[in-house]
XYZ file of C-alpha atoms in Angstrom:
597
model
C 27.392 17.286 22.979
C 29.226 17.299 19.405
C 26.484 17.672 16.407
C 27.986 14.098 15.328
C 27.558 12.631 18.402
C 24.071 13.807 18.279
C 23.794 12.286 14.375
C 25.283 8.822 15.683
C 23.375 8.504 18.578
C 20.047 9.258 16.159
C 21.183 6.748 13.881
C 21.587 4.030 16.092
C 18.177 5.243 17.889
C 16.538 4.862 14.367
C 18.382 1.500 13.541
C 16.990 0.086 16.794
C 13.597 1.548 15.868
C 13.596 -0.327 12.228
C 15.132 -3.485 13.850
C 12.921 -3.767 16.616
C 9.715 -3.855 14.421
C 11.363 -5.752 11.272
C 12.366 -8.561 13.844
C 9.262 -8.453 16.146
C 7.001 -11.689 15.117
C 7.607 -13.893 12.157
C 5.911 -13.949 8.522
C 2.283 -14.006 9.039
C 0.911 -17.660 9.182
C -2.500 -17.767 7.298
C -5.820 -19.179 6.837
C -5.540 -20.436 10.345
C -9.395 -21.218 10.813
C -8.745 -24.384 8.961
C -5.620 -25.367 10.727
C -5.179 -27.903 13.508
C -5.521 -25.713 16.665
C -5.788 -25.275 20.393
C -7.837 -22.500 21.255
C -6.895 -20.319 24.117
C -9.180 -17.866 24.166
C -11.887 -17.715 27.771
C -10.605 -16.406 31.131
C -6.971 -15.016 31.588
C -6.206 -13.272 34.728
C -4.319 -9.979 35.004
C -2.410 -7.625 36.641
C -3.403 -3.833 35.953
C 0.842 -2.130 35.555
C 0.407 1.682 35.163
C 3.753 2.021 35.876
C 4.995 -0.436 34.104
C 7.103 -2.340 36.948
C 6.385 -5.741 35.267
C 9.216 -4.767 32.916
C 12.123 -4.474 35.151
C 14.616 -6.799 35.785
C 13.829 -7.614 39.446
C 12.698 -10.907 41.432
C 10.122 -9.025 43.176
C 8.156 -8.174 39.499
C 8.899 -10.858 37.346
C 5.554 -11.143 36.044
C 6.426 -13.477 33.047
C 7.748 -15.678 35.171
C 5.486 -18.260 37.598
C 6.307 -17.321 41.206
C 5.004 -18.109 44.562
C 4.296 -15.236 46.766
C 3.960 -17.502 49.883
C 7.192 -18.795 49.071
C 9.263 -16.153 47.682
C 9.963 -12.556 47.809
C 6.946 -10.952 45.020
C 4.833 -8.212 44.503
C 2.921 -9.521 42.829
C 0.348 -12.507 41.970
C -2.484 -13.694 39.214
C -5.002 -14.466 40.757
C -8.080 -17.112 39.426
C -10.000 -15.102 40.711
C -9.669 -11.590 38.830
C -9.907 -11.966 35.062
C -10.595 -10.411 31.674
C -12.253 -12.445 29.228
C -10.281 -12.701 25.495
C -11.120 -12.038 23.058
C -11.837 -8.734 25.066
C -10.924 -5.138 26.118
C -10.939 -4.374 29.314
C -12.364 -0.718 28.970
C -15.722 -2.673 28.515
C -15.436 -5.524 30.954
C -14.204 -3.555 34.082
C -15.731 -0.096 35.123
C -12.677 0.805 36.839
C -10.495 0.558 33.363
C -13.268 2.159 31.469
C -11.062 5.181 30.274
C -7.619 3.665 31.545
C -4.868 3.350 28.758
C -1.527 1.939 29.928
C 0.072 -1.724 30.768
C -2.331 -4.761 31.433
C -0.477 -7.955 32.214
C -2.201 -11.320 31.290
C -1.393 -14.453 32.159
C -3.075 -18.348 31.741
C -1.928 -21.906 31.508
C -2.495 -24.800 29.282
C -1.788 -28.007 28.584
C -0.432 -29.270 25.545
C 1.487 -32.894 24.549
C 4.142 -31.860 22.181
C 4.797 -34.395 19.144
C 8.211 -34.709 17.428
C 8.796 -33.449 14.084
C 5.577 -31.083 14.551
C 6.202 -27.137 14.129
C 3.684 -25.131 17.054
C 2.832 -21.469 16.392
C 1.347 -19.185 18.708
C -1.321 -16.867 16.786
C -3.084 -13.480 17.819
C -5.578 -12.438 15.422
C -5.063 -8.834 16.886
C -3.591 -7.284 20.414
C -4.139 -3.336 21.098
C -1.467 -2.107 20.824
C 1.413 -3.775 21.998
C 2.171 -6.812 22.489
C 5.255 -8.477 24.768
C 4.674 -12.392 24.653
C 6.239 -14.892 27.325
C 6.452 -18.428 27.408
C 7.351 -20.522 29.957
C 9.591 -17.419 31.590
C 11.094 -16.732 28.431
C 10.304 -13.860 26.021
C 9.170 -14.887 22.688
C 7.973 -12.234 20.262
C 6.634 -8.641 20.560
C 4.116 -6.783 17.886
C 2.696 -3.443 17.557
C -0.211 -2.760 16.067
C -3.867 -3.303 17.524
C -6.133 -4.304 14.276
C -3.907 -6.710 12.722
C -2.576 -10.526 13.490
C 0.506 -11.840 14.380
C 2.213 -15.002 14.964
C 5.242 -17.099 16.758
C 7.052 -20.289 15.982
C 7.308 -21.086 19.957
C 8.337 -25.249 18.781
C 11.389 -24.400 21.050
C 9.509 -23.173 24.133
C 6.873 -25.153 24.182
C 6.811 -27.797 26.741
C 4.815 -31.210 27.012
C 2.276 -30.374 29.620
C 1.994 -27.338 31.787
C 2.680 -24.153 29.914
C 2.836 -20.960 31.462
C 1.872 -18.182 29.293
C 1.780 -14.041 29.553
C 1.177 -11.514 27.471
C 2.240 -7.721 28.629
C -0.388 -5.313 26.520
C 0.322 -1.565 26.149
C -2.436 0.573 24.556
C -0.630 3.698 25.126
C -0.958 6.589 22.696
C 1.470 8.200 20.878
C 2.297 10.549 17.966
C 4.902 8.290 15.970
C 1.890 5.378 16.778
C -0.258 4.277 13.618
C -2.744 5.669 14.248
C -1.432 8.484 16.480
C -2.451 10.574 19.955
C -6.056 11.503 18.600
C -8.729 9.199 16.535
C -12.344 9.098 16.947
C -13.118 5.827 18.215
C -12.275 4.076 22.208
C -8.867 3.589 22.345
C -10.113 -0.277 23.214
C -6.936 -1.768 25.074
C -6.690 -5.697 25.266
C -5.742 -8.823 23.888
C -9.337 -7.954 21.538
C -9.217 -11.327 18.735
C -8.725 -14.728 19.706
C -5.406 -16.632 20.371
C -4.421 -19.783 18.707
C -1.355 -22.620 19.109
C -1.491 -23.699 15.671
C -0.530 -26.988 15.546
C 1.664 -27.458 11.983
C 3.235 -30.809 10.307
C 7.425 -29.937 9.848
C 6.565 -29.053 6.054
C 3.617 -26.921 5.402
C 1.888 -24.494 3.446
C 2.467 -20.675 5.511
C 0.255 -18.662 2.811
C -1.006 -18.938 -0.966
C -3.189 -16.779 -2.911
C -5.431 -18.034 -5.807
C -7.320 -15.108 -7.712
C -9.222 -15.207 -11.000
C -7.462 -13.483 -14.464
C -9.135 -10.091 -14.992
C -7.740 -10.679 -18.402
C -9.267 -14.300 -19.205
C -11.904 -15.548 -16.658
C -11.388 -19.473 -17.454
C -7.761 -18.833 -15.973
C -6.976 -18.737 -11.867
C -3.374 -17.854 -11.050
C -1.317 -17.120 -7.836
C 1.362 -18.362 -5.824
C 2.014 -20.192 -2.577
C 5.106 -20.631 -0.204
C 6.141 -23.313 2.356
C 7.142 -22.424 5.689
C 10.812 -24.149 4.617
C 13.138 -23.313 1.324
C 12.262 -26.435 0.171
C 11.831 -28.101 -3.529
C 8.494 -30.252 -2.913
C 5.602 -31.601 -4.572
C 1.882 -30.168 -4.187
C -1.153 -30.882 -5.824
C -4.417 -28.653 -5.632
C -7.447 -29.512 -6.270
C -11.205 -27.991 -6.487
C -13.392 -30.445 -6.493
C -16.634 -28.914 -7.417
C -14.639 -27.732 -10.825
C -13.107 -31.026 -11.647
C -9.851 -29.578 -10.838
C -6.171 -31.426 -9.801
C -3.170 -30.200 -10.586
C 0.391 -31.079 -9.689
C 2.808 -28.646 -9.197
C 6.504 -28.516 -7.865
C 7.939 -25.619 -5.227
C 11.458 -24.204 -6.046
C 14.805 -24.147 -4.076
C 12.818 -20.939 -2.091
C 9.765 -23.268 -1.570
C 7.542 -20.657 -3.500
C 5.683 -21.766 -7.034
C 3.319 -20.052 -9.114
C -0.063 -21.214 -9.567
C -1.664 -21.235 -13.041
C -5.376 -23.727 -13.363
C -7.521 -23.755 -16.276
C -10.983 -23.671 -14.623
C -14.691 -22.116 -15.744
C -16.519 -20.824 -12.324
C -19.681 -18.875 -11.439
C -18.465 -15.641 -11.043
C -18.861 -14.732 -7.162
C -21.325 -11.475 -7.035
C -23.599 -10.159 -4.046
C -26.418 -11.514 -6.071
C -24.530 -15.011 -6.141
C -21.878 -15.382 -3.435
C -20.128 -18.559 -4.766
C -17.663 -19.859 -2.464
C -15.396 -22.950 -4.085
C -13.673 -25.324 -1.538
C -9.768 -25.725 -2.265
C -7.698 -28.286 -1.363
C -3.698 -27.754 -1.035
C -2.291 -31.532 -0.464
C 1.540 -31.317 0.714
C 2.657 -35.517 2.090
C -0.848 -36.369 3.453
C -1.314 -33.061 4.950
C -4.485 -31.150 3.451
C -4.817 -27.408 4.016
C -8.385 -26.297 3.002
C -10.529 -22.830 1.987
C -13.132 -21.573 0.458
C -12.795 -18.722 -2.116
C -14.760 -16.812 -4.797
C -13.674 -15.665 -8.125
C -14.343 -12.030 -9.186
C -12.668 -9.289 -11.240
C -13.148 -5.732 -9.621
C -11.918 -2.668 -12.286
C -12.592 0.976 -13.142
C -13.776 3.008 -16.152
C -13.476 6.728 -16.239
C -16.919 6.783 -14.681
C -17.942 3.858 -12.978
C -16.382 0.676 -10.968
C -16.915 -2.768 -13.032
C -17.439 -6.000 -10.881
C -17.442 -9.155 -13.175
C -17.157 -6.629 -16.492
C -20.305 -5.048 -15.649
C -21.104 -1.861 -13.573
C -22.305 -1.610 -9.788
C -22.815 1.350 -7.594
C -21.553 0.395 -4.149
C -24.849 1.026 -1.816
C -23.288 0.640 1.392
C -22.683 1.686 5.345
C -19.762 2.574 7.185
C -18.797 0.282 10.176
C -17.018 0.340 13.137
C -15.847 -3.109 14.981
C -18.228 -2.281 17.808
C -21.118 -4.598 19.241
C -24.449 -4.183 17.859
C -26.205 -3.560 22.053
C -23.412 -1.663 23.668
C -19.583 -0.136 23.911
C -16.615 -2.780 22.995
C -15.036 -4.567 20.731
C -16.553 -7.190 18.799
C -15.601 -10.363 20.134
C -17.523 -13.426 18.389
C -18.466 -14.108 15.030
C -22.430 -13.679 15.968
C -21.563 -10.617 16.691
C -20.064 -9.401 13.550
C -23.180 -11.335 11.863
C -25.567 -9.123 13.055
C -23.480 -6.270 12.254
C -23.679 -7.085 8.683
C -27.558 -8.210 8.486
C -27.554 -4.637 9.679
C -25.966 -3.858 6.283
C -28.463 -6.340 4.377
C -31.581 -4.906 6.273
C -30.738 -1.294 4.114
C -30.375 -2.920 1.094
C -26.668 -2.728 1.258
C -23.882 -4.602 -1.415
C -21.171 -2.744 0.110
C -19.493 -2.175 3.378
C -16.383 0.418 4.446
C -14.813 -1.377 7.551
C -13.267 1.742 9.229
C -10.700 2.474 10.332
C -8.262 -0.360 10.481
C -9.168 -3.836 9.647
C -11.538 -6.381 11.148
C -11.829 -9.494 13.054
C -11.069 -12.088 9.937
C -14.650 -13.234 10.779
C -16.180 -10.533 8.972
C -14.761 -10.684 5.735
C -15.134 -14.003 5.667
C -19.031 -13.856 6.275
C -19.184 -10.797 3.373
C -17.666 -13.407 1.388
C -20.324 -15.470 2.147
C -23.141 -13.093 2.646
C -22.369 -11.477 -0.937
C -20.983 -7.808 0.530
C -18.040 -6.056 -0.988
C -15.696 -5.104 1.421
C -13.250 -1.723 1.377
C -10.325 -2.521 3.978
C -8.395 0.125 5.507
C -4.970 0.739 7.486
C -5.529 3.151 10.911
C -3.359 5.616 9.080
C -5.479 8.175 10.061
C -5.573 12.060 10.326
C -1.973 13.746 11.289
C 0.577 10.577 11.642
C 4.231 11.121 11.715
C 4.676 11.347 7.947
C 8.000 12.283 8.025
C 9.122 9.355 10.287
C 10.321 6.220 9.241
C 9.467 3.951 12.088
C 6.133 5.066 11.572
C 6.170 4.196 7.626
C 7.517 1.420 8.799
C 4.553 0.357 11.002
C 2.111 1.058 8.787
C 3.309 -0.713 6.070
C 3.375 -4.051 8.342
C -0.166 -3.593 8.819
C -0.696 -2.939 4.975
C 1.032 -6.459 4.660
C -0.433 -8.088 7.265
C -4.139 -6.859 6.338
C -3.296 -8.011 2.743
C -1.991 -11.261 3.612
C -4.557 -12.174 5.899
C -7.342 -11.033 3.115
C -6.240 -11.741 -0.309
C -8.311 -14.516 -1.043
C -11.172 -12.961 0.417
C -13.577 -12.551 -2.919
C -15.407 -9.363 -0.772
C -12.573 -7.387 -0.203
C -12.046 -5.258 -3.337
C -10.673 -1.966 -1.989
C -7.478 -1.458 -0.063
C -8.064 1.619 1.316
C -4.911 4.172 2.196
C -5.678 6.395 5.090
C -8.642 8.731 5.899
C -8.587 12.277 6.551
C -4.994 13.146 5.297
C -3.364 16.814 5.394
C -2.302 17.584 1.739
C 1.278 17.619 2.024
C 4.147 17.199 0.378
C 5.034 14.168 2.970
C 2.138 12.930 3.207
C 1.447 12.611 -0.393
C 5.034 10.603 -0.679
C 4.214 8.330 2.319
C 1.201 7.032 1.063
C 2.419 6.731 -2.280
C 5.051 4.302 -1.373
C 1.838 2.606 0.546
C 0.343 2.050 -2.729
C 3.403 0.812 -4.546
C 3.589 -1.297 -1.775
C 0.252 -2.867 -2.329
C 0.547 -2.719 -6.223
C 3.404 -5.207 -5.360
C 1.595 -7.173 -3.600
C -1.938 -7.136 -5.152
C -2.653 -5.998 -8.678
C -5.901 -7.753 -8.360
C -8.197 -4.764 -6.024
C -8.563 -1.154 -6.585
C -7.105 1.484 -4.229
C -8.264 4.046 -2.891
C -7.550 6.359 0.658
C -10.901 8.844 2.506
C -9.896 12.453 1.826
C -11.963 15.378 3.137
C -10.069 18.757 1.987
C -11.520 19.250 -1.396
C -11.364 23.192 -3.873
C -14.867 25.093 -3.665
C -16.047 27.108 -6.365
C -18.464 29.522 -4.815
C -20.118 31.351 -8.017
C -20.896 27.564 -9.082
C -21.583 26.304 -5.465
C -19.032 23.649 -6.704
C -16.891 21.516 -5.031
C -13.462 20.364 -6.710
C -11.768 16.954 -6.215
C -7.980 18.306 -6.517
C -5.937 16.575 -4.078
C -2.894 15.705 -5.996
C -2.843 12.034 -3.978
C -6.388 11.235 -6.068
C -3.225 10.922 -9.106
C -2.147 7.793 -7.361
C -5.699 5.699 -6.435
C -8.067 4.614 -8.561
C -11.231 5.584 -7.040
C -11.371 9.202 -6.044
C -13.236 8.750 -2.151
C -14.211 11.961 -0.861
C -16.169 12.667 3.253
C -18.395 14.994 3.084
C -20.449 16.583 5.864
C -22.589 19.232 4.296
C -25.325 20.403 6.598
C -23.683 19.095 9.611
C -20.498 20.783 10.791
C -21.499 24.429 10.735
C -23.455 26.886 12.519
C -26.705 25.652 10.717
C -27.599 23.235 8.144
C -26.380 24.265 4.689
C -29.520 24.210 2.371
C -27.243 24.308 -0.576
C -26.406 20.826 -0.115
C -29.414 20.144 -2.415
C -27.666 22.566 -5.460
C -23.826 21.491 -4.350
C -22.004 19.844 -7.796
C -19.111 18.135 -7.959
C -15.955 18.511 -10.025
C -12.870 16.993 -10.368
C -9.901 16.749 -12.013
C -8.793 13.404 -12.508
C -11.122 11.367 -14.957
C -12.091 8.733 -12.165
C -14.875 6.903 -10.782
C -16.128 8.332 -7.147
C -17.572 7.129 -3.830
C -19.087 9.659 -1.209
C -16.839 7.879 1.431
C -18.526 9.311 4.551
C -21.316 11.885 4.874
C -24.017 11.934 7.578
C -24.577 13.925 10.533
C -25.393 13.552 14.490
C -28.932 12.004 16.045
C -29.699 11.233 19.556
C -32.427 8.016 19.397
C -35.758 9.516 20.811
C -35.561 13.031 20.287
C -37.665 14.443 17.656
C -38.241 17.954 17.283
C -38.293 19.797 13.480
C -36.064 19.059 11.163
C -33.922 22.416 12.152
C -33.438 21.114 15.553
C -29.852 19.713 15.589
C -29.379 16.009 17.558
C -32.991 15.210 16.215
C -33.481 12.139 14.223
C -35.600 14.448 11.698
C -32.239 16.523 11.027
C -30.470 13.598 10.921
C -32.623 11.907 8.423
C -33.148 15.922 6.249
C -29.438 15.164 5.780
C -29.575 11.994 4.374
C -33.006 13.554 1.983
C -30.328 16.455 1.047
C -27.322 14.076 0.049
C -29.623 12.105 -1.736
C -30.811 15.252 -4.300
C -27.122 15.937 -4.248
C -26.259 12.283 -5.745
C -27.821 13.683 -9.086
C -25.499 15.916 -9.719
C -22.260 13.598 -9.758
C -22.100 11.544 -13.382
C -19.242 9.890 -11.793
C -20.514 8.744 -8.617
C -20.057 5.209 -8.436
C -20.696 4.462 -4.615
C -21.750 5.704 -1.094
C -21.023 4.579 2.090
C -22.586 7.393 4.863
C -21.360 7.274 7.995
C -22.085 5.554 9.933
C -24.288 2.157 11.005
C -24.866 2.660 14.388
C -23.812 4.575 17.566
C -20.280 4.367 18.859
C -17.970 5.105 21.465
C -15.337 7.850 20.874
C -13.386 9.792 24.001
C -13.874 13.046 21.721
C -17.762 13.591 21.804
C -18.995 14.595 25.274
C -21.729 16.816 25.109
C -23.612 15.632 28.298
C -27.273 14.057 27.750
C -26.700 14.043 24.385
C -23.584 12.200 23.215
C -22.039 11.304 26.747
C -18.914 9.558 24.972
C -20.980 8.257 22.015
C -20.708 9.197 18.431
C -24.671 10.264 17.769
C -24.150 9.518 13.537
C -25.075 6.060 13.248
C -28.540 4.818 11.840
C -29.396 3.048 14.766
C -28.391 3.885 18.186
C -25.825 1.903 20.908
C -29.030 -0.400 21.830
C -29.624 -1.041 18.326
C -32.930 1.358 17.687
C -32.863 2.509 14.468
C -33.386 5.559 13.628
C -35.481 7.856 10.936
C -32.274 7.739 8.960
C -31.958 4.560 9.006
C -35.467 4.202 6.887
C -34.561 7.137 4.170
C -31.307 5.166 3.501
C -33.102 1.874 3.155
C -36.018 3.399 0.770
C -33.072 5.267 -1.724
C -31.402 1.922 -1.870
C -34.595 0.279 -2.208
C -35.727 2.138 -5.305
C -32.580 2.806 -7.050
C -31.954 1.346 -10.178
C -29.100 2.903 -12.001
């Protein structure tokens, strides 16, 4: 084969690549809590497809399509009778799928009276990892990506009554995947966040954002866009501020939003949530949203004008008593009292973002949030699909959360190599999100940092910190090693851009129940001498302006198997897969306790 043939044929393999995700589901439909809905979440049943025969095109496996097996030629059947419940994995809910990663059919009916003139979208607030969608035998969308949500206008497959829906879900790793073949959490495969058929009036609202000024706090400004190109009235109102304005969409259906308002400044001290109304005909689309600035000085981050240090956990989207995915909003509640119970203000949702559920109850519960993309360890960096797909999720994450008062730090990636293409990838990640936000800070977990040994010094040099503006460093002194480091106490910190830090991750390993001296690794008294260490340590950064240790409690990751002890768990979290706490948990709850910088 020619080398041009081999160009061409690369070409059109990339084109088909870009296409495939640029066309996959349409612009992400927002705020969908308050929308007219049918849920569809509860019992689906499903067909386990390792090798993937549902896809071909062949009578005897067309699982998207409703067929009798007592009256024609299949190979198939869903059965009533074997389910998965959604929201869901099924690593959790069946013992035989417990480490299984592959193709997992689902398939349920509903009912639903179609009205004229109404628009019907069919949401997923998140599907590991990806997604083919069927309707009524007839493909309708596909998405990749498990953390983020997705949506399709299905107005012209939808039927009155009897729908037959199926979802084909593939949580198969690989190394152009965001994230790629090796992370440190369950591979969770499922349709894990709840599905929706939004129910929409032929003109509405798809997505707004209202924010305050940084520059002048008695100003709100933003934007919003109609589902149509459409020139069209809308007024929006606050009530609670005495607020109704008028204003008129352009030829694009997009306007700019500029109010003259006074409100109480949202703060974890005072989590002040205003309800807004957006009135297009007689339809009324509804939220509630804080007001906040979030900036940096050289030293510190500023929330409101004034300084905070972020006191705050690391958090996985894992149940509080046992493996899975979160999968109700009770769920992530107790996650985050969790957070409240050590004094937190601050949480770092790693690695990828959350159900929607939990930002909106830091909103409520006062907690700032840091956000993050799975772009995590070695991706692809040189491949453009990949860019690509993490970018979606960038804009997805952003658009689902950017009226979300709590959320006030799009983070990058975590654990990066420095390299040339990695440092280019991510910064067209952040010029991305400049674009779209200029309203949070930025920031992305690094780990490689200089090391000045005469000064027992360690240098923040990475030439990405150029591009964020907090400099977020993990650090695991005293844990990975042959012993614990003692010079964690004396360790400084230098670095050489003049920003404002946060100790992104440090911690170390405890099994619940085992005490022994603090030298005895997998105790919770060497867990909790680590957290003592770090603490001494925090004195000698001027510019630390936040922690968030890793991690709350106890989760599941394929790559810790050290039997009795770990046995597929990740032993660093405060309080254990039952929800024990630990020593730790204590030392971190006094420090937070009693500071009062």
């Amino acid at each position: 084969m020619s080398k041009t043939i081999i160009f061409f044929y690369g070409l059109i393999l990339l084109t088909t690549n870009l296409l495939s995700i640029a066309q996959s589901n349409e612009p992400l439909l927002t705020n969908v809590d308050n929308r007219k809905a049918l849920l569809l979440d509860g019992s689906w049943s499903f067909i386990v497809d390792p090798y993937k025969v549902g896809y071909k095109d062949s009578k005897r496996y067309n699982f998207h399509e409703y067929v009798n097996p007592r009256e024609n030629f299949a190979e198939y059947e869903f059965l009533e009778t074997n389910t998965l419940e959604v929201p869901g994995d099924w690593n959790s809910q069946k013992n035989e799928l417990f480490f299984y990663e592959g193709t997992v059919w689902y398939q349920r009916k509903f009912t639903k009276e179609k009205i004229a003139n109404h628009h019907y979208s069919l949401y997923f607030g998140a599907v590991n990892y990806k997604a083919d969608v069927f309707l009524n035998g007839k493909k309708i969308g596909s998405h990749e990506g498990g953390f983020t949500p997705f949506n399709f206008d299905i107005t012209d497959y939808l039927i009155s009554g009897e729908n037959y829906l199926v979802v084909a879900v593939n949580n198969e790793r690989k190394e152009s995947h965001v994230p790629t073949l090796k992370t440190d959490w369950w591979n969770y495969g499922g349709i894990t966040r709840s599905v929706k058929l939004i129910e929409l009036p032929s003109v509405h609202v798809r997505n707004f954002k209202l924010q305050l000024d940084k520059d002048n706090n008695k100003t709100l400004y933003g934007w919003l866009q109609l589902n149509l190109p459409l020139v069209k009235d809308v007024e929006i109102s606050i009530p609670e501020l005495n607020v109704v304005q008028q204003i008129k969409t352009n030829n694009k259906g997009i306007a700019d939003i500029k109010i003259n308002a006074n409100p109480v400044l949202w703060s974890p001290q005072n989590p002040k949530l205003y309800e807004i109304q957006i009135a297009v005909d007689e339809n009324i689309l509804k939220d509630h949203i804080g007001f906040r600035t979030i900036e940096t000085t050289e030293d510190e981050i500023l929330l409101n004008g004034k300084p905070i240090f972020l006191k705050g956990i690391s958090i996985h989207e894992e149940t509080p008593d046992h493996g899975g995915r979160v999968v109700s909003k009770e769920q992530g509640r107790q996650l985050l009292l969790w957070a409240k119970e050590l004094n937190c203000n601050y949480v770092r949702l790693a690695h990828y973002p959350h159900n929607e559920d939990m930002v909106r109850l830091a909103d409520e519960m006062g907690l700032l949030v840091w956000s993050e993309i799975p772009v995590y360890w070695d991706i692809e960096f040189d491949n453009d699909t990949t860019y690509l797909l993490a970018e979606r999720m960038l804009t997805e994450m952003i658009n689902r959360d950017q009226n979300r008062a709590s959320v006030v730090i799009w983070s990058m990636a975590n654990e990066t190599p420095q390299t040339k293409s990695r440092t280019i990838f991510l910064n067209k990640l952040i010029k991305k999100t400049r674009e779209m936000d200029k309203d949070r800070l930025i920031s992305a977990a690094l780990h490689r940092v200089g090391y000045d040994a005469e000064t027992n010094t360690k240098i923040i040099e990475d030439e990405l910190a150029d591009f964020v503006d907090i400099l977020s460093v993990n650090n695991y002194c005293g844990w990975y090693g042959s012993t614990r480091d003692t010079a964690c106490y004396d360790l400084k910190w230098a670095r050489a851009f003049n920003k404002p830090m946060i100790m992104s991750e440090f911690g170390g390993g405890a099994k619940q129940g085992y005490h022994a001296s603090k030298d005895h690794r997998w105790s919770e008294e060497f867990q909790a001498e680590i957290y003592r260490q770090h603490i001494i340590m925090f004195e000698n950064i001027p510019f630390l302006a936040g922690i968030s240790p890793w991690i709350l409690k106890d989760f599941r990751s394929p790559a810790r198997m050290l039997p009795g002890v770990q046995d597929y768990w990740n032993r660093k979290g405060l309080i254990s897969e039952k929800g024990i706490r630990k020593e730790a948990f204590f030392v971190l709850q006094d420090y937070y306790n009693s500071y009062n910088k």
